[in-house]
Amino acid sequence: MRLTRFALGAGVVVVAAFILAVAIGAHSALTPVIAIVALVGLIACGNLLYGKHSHGAAATARMRPAQEAQNRAIDEAQRRAQQERAQARQLRGQARRTPGDSAR
């Protein structure tokens, strides 16, 4: 939790410093460098806050029993529907191959 607060604070400080540097008029050859450093800092802090080892990533990756049951039910329904479609195709194919009693 301490690292998250630090990363959030560092992001705010980097953004504030970049805004001040641009507002003061530091429009020299260092402006692109300042922008790149600010972007790198923001990306690094964002990765600390929301990266794959963060608490939020662990919470979303966790699978809950109700969710697993729902996923299994959906998979089963899709499998049954696919079997029914295959059976219907097979019956239509057999009906086409057999001569019918239709009057000509």
XYZ file of N, CA and C in Angstrom:
312
model
N 0.820 -1.188 0.000
C 0.000 0.000 0.000
C 0.867 1.257 0.000
N 1.993 1.197 0.711
C 2.886 2.348 0.749
C 3.425 2.667 -0.636
N 3.773 1.631 -1.407
C 4.309 1.821 -2.749
C 3.257 2.435 -3.677
N 2.014 2.037 -3.510
C 0.940 2.595 -4.321
C 0.767 4.077 -4.047
N 0.783 4.437 -2.782
C 0.659 5.866 -2.440
C 1.841 6.657 -2.976
N 3.035 6.081 -2.880
C 4.217 6.757 -3.400
C 4.101 6.947 -4.917
N 3.671 5.912 -5.612
C 3.546 5.994 -7.067
C 2.513 7.040 -7.464
N 1.405 7.090 -6.749
C 0.374 8.079 -7.045
C 0.896 9.488 -6.791
N 1.571 9.666 -5.675
C 2.154 10.973 -5.360
C 3.215 11.381 -6.361
N 4.060 10.434 -6.758
C 5.105 10.728 -7.738
C 4.491 11.122 -9.081
N 3.413 10.479 -9.469
C 2.739 10.840 -10.715
C 2.189 12.253 -10.673
N 1.601 12.610 -9.556
C 1.065 13.967 -9.405
C 2.201 14.988 -9.455
N 3.313 14.702 -8.772
C 4.451 15.620 -8.769
C 5.038 15.769 -10.171
N 5.156 14.680 -10.904
C 5.711 14.745 -12.265
C 4.811 15.572 -13.172
N 3.521 15.362 -13.074
C 2.591 16.139 -13.906
C 2.651 17.612 -13.529
N 2.669 17.909 -12.226
C 2.738 19.306 -11.782
C 4.042 19.954 -12.245
N 5.155 19.228 -12.139
C 6.438 19.785 -12.583
C 6.442 20.038 -14.086
N 5.855 19.141 -14.841
C 5.795 19.334 -16.291
C 4.926 20.539 -16.638
N 3.795 20.682 -15.961
C 2.918 21.829 -16.216
C 3.629 23.127 -15.872
N 4.336 23.159 -14.737
C 5.071 24.360 -14.357
C 6.183 24.680 -15.350
N 6.903 23.671 -15.791
C 7.992 23.902 -16.749
C 7.467 24.474 -18.051
N 6.334 24.002 -18.499
C 5.761 24.511 -19.747
C 5.161 25.900 -19.524
N 4.518 26.123 -18.360
C 3.903 27.421 -18.080
C 4.949 28.521 -17.921
N 6.075 28.192 -17.307
C 7.130 29.188 -17.114
C 7.735 29.570 -18.451
N 7.756 28.659 -19.350
C 8.276 28.967 -20.672
C 9.607 28.310 -20.939
N 9.787 27.148 -20.419
C 11.031 26.422 -20.663
C 10.961 25.769 -22.041
N 10.764 26.614 -23.044
C 10.644 26.120 -24.415
C 12.019 26.143 -25.077
N 12.847 25.297 -24.627
C 14.174 25.223 -25.219
C 14.370 23.820 -25.780
N 15.595 23.453 -25.934
C 15.894 22.120 -26.445
C 15.536 21.053 -25.421
N 15.318 21.438 -24.167
C 14.999 20.475 -23.122
C 13.507 20.110 -23.062
N 12.670 20.827 -23.773
C 11.226 20.554 -23.709
C 10.895 19.124 -24.127
N 11.427 18.586 -25.231
C 11.135 17.183 -25.557
C 11.681 16.216 -24.506
N 12.825 16.551 -23.928
C 13.393 15.690 -22.884
C 12.489 15.685 -21.669
N 12.000 16.862 -21.296
C 11.085 16.949 -20.152
C 9.819 16.144 -20.432
N 9.303 16.249 -21.646
C 8.088 15.508 -21.988
C 8.336 14.003 -21.930
N 9.466 13.549 -22.442
C 9.771 12.113 -22.431
C 9.963 11.615 -21.007
N 10.667 12.391 -20.179
C 10.860 11.995 -18.783
C 9.513 11.933 -18.060
N 8.644 12.908 -18.340
C 7.320 12.902 -17.705
C 6.515 11.678 -18.136
N 6.550 11.345 -19.415
C 5.817 10.173 -19.894
C 6.355 8.875 -19.302
N 7.681 8.765 -19.248
C 8.279 7.565 -18.664
C 7.888 7.451 -17.195
N 7.932 8.562 -16.488
C 7.547 8.544 -15.072
C 6.092 8.156 -14.881
N 5.219 8.696 -15.710
C 3.794 8.368 -15.590
C 3.528 6.911 -15.932
N 4.187 6.405 -16.956
C 4.007 5.002 -17.325
C 4.522 4.093 -16.221
N 5.679 4.432 -15.662
C 6.232 3.618 -14.573
C 5.315 3.621 -13.360
N 4.796 4.780 -13.008
C 3.891 4.858 -11.857
C 2.588 4.117 -12.153
N 2.099 4.210 -13.377
C 0.887 3.474 -13.733
C 1.093 1.977 -13.648
N 2.266 1.514 -14.056
C 2.560 0.084 -13.943
C 2.636 -0.349 -12.491
N 3.174 0.507 -11.633
C 3.212 0.170 -10.216
C 1.798 0.104 -9.634
N 0.948 1.011 -10.095
C -0.420 1.041 -9.562
C -1.280 -0.081 -10.125
N -1.198 -0.315 -11.426
C -2.129 -1.224 -12.083
C -1.450 -2.353 -12.843
N -0.192 -2.621 -12.595
C 0.540 -3.668 -13.296
C 0.072 -5.051 -12.879
N 0.687 -6.094 -13.467
C 0.203 -7.451 -13.214
C 0.504 -7.933 -11.807
N 1.421 -7.288 -11.080
C 1.718 -7.698 -9.707
C 1.005 -6.818 -8.683
N 0.123 -5.930 -9.125
C -0.573 -5.055 -8.193
C -1.747 -5.783 -7.557
N -2.294 -5.189 -6.518
C -3.422 -5.791 -5.809
C -4.658 -5.857 -6.710
N -4.874 -4.828 -7.505
C -6.040 -4.812 -8.387
C -5.993 -5.911 -9.430
N -4.803 -6.186 -9.959
C -4.672 -7.252 -10.953
C -4.939 -8.609 -10.323
N -4.480 -8.787 -9.087
C -4.711 -10.067 -8.410
C -6.198 -10.270 -8.120
N -6.898 -9.198 -7.799
C -8.322 -9.318 -7.505
C -9.126 -9.647 -8.753
N -8.778 -9.081 -9.884
C -9.535 -9.363 -11.104
C -9.178 -10.719 -11.688
N -7.971 -11.198 -11.426
C -7.567 -12.494 -11.971
C -8.170 -13.657 -11.185
N -8.623 -13.385 -9.974
C -9.148 -14.452 -9.126
C -10.474 -14.970 -9.695
N -10.637 -16.275 -9.715
C -11.841 -16.910 -10.249
C -12.731 -17.306 -9.073
N -13.971 -16.912 -9.137
C -14.896 -17.209 -8.049
C -15.754 -18.424 -8.432
N -16.204 -19.213 -7.443
C -16.983 -20.422 -7.741
C -18.237 -20.143 -8.578
N -18.957 -19.075 -8.268
C -20.166 -18.763 -9.042
C -19.812 -18.436 -10.491
N -18.709 -17.737 -10.662
C -18.273 -17.389 -12.018
C -17.868 -18.647 -12.782
N -17.171 -19.557 -12.107
C -16.777 -20.807 -12.752
C -18.000 -21.631 -13.145
N -19.011 -21.670 -12.259
C -20.227 -22.420 -12.562
C -20.953 -21.811 -13.764
N -20.996 -20.500 -13.815
C -21.653 -19.832 -14.941
C -20.899 -20.116 -16.243
N -19.572 -20.074 -16.178
C -18.773 -20.366 -17.373
C -18.994 -21.797 -17.850
N -19.077 -22.750 -16.909
C -19.327 -24.148 -17.287
C -20.705 -24.297 -17.919
N -21.715 -23.614 -17.365
C -23.069 -23.693 -17.912
C -23.118 -23.130 -19.330
N -22.427 -22.029 -19.554
C -22.397 -21.430 -20.892
C -21.700 -22.365 -21.873
N -20.576 -22.934 -21.451
C -19.856 -23.873 -22.321
C -20.720 -25.079 -22.670
N -21.441 -25.603 -21.681
C -22.307 -26.764 -21.905
C -23.439 -26.414 -22.876
N -24.049 -25.235 -22.702
C -25.130 -24.821 -23.597
C -24.616 -24.658 -25.028
N -23.441 -24.084 -25.177
C -22.867 -23.920 -26.516
C -22.558 -25.275 -27.146
N -22.059 -26.207 -26.360
C -21.754 -27.539 -26.880
C -23.026 -28.250 -27.328
N -24.095 -28.132 -26.506
C -25.376 -28.758 -26.879
C -25.935 -28.134 -28.157
N -25.871 -26.829 -28.278
C -26.376 -26.153 -29.476
C -25.585 -26.586 -30.711
N -24.295 -26.744 -30.557
C -23.464 -27.182 -31.682
C -23.829 -28.611 -32.092
N -24.081 -29.473 -31.118
C -24.480 -30.843 -31.427
C -25.832 -30.871 -32.142
N -26.760 -30.022 -31.690
C -28.079 -29.980 -32.324
C -27.969 -29.490 -33.761
N -27.123 -28.481 -33.998
C -26.937 -27.983 -35.367
C -26.317 -29.060 -36.253
N -25.356 -29.789 -35.713
C -24.716 -30.853 -36.499
C -25.729 -31.955 -36.814
N -26.573 -32.288 -35.859
C -27.589 -33.321 -36.082
C -28.600 -32.853 -37.129
N -29.004 -31.589 -37.066
C -29.953 -31.059 -38.050
C -29.337 -31.062 -39.450
N -28.069 -30.711 -39.561
C -27.385 -30.750 -40.856
C -27.339 -32.164 -41.402
N -27.079 -33.115 -40.516
C -27.002 -34.508 -40.935
C -28.368 -34.991 -41.430
N -29.435 -34.626 -40.736
C -30.779 -35.033 -41.151
C -31.157 -34.397 -42.480
N -30.791 -33.117 -42.682
C -31.078 -32.459 -43.959
C -30.307 -33.123 -45.084
N -29.074 -33.501 -44.817
C -28.271 -34.181 -45.837
C -28.865 -35.527 -46.198
N -29.355 -36.275 -45.225
C -29.976 -37.565 -45.494
C -31.269 -37.390 -46.264
N -32.025 -36.344 -45.947
C -33.292 -36.109 -46.640
C -33.048 -35.767 -48.108
N -31.975 -35.089 -48.408
C -31.670 -34.735 -49.793
C -31.217 -35.958 -50.594
N -30.542 -36.868 -49.932
C -29.998 -38.029 -50.636
C -31.053 -39.082 -50.920
N -32.062 -39.195 -50.089
C -33.086 -40.222 -50.294
C -34.132 -39.685 -51.250
N -34.599 -40.526 -52.196
C -35.632 -40.067 -53.113
C -36.942 -39.850 -52.357
N -37.595 -38.782 -52.667
C -38.834 -38.434 -51.976
C -40.056 -38.981 -52.675
N -41.181 -38.877 -52.012
C -42.447 -39.316 -52.575
C -43.156 -38.181 -53.279
N -42.445 -37.192 -53.689
C -43.105 -36.021 -54.277
C -43.625 -36.352 -55.658
N -44.745 -35.771 -55.993
C -45.379 -36.006 -57.294
C -44.723 -35.087 -58.317
N -44.514 -35.657 -59.536
C -43.865 -34.869 -60.586
C -44.788 -34.634 -61.710
